[in-house]
C-alpha positions as a printed NumPy array, in Angstrom:
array([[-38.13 ,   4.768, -74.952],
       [-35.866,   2.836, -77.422],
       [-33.037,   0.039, -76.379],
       [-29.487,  -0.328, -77.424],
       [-28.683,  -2.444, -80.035],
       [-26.206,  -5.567, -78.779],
       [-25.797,  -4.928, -75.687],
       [-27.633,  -6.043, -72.259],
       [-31.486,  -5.185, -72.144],
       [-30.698,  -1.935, -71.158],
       [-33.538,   0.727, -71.86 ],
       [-32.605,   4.349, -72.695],
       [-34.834,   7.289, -71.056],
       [-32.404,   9.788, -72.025],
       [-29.091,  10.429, -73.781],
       [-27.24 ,  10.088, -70.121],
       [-29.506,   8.215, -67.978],
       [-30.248,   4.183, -68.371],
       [-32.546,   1.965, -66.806],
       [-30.875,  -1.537, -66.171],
       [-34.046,  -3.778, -65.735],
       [-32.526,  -6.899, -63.475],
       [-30.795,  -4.201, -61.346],
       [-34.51 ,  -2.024, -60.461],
       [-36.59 ,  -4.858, -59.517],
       [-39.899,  -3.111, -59.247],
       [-38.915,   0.303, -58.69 ],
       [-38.107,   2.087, -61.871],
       [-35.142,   4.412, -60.748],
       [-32.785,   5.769, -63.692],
       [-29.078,   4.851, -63.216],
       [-26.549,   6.957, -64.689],
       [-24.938,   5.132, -67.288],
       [-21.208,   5.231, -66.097],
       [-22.959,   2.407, -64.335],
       [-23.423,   0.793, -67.397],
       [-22.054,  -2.59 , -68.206],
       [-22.504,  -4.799, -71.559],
       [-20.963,  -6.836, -73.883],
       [-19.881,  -5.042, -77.137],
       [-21.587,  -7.311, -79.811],
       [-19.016,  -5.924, -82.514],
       [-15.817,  -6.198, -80.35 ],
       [-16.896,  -9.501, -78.703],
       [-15.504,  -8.172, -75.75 ],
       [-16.92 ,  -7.228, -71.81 ],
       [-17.096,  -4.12 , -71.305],
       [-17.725,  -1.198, -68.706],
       [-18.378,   2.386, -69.136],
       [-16.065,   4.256, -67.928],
       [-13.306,   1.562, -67.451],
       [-12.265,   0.537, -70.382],
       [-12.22 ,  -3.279, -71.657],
       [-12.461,  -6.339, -69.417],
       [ -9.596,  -9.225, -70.14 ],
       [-10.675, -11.958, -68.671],
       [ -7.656, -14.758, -68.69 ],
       [ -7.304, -18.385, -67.518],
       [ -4.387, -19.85 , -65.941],
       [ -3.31 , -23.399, -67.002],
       [ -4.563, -25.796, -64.079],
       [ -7.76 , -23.965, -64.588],
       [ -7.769, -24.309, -68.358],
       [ -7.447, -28.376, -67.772],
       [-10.135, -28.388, -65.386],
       [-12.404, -26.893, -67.559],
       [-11.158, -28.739, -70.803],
       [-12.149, -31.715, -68.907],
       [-15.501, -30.72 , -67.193],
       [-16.599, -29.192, -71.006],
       [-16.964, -25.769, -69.934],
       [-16.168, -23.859, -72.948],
       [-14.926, -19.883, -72.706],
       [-18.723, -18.783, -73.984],
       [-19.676, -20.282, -70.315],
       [-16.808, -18.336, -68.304],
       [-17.689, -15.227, -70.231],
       [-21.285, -15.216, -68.857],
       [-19.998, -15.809, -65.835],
       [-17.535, -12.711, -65.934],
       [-20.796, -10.777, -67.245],
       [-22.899, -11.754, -64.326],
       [-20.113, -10.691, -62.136],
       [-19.938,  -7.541, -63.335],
       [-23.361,  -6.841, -63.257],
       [-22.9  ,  -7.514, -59.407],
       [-24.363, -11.17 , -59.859],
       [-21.792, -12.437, -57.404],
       [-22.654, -15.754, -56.136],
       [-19.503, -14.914, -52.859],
       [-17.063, -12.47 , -52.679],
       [-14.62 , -13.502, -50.527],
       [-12.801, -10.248, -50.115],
       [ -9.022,  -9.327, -51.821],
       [-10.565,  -9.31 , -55.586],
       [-11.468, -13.297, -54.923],
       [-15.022, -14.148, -55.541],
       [-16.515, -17.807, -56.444],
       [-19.228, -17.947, -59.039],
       [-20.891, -20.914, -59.666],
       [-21.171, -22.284, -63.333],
       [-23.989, -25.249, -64.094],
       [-22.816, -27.92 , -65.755],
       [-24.117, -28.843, -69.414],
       [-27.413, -29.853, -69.104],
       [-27.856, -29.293, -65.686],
       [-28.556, -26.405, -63.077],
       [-26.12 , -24.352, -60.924],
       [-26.499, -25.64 , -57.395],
       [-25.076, -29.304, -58.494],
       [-22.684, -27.574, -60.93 ],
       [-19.301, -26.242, -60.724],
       [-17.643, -23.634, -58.437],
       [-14.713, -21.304, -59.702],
       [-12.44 , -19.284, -57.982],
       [-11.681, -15.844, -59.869],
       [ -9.055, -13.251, -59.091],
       [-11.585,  -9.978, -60.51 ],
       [-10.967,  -6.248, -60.535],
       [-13.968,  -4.838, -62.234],
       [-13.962,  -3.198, -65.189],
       [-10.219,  -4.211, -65.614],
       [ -9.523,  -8.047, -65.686],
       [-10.58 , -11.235, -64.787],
       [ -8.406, -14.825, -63.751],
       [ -9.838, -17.972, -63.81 ],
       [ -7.785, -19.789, -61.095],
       [ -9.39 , -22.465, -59.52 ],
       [-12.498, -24.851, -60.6  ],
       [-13.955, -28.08 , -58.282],
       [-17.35 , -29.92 , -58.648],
       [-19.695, -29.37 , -55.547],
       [-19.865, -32.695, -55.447],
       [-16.318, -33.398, -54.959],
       [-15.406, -30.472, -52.988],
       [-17.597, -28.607, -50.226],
       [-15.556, -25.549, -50.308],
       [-11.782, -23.585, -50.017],
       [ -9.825, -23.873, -47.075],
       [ -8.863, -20.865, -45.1  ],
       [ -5.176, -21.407, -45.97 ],
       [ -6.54 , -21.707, -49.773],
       [ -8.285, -18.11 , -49.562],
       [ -5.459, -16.75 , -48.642],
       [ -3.226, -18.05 , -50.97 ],
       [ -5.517, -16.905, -53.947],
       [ -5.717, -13.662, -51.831],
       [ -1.684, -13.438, -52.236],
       [ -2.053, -14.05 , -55.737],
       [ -4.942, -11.441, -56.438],
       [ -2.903,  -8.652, -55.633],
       [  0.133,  -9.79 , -57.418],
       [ -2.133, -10.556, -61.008],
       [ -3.844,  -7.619, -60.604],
       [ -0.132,  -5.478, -59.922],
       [  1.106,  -7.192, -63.438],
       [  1.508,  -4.716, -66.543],
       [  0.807,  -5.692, -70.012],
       [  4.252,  -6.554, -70.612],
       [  4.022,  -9.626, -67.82 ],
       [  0.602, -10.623, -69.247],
       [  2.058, -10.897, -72.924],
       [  5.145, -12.767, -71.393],
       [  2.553, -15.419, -69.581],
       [  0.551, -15.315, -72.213],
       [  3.693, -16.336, -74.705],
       [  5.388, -19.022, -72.129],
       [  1.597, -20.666, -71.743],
       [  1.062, -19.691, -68.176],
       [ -1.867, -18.179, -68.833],
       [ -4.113, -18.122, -71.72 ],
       [ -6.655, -15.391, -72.635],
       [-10.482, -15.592, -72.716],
       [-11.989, -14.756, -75.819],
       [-15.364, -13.855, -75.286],
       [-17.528, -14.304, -78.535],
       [-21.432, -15.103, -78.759]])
């Protein structure tokens, strides 16, 4: 049994079947590998088998928050690679989840919560951020706002994403270790 190189610690048993060890827990059943997510070590980018590469973007409000809370991109990359190895701290249904990020030097639970807009395997928004400790949770009327605005990031083409991109509106994630 040999591992690949830069990715995940992902063990190979055969040329088409993988063995993801945080996913078996102490069963040892083979997963196919279209199952199989990683970050590409020479592309510096998320991947997933079978999908294609991951974009994972920030909007603005979101890129302040975090500018001033020091959570660098490295940080929301690991979070986007948790996520799509089903680590999903809530999924709130309508491609919103919240993932929780710990703040520098501390743990998760007292740390920071983030709203992001995801469609595996395709792309990733960063929309919202709060402290716990300022902020218990979303409203309802919140949820479904970001709901709203799930399915009308996830509906843009590549053409809208350059033109945010280009006006500042959003900003891309570049995700390098």
């Amino acid at each position: 049994m040999s591992c690949l190189q830069g990715t995940l610690p992902i063990c190979c048993l055969a040329s088409n079947i993988v063995l993801a060890p945080e996913r078996m827990g102490t069963a040892t059943t083979p997963l196919l590998s279209v199952a199989l997510r990683a970050i590409d070590k020479r592309s510096n980018t998320l991947w997933a088998e079978g999908s294609g590469l991951m974009r994972v973007f920030k909007n603005k409000p979101f890129a302040r928050f975090a500018r001033k809370a020091r959570i660098a991109d490295a940080v929301l990359c690991a979070a986007i690679a948790d996520a799509s190895r089903g680590l999903i701290d809530a999924d709130l249904g309508g491609g919103v989840v919240k993932q929780r990020i710990a703040r520098q030097g501390g743990g998760k639970s007292g740390g920071f919560r983030t709203i992001i807009l995801l469609r595996h395997g395709e792309r990733a928004f960063f929309v919202h951020g709060f402290a716990k400790n300022e902020q218990d949770n979303i409203r309802d009327d919140e949820l479904a706002a970001f709901k709203l605005l799930a399915a009308e990031m996830m509906a843009y083409e590549d053409e809208a994403l350059a033109r945010a991109i280009a006006n500042g509106t959003l900003m891309e994630v570049i995700c390098n270790d």
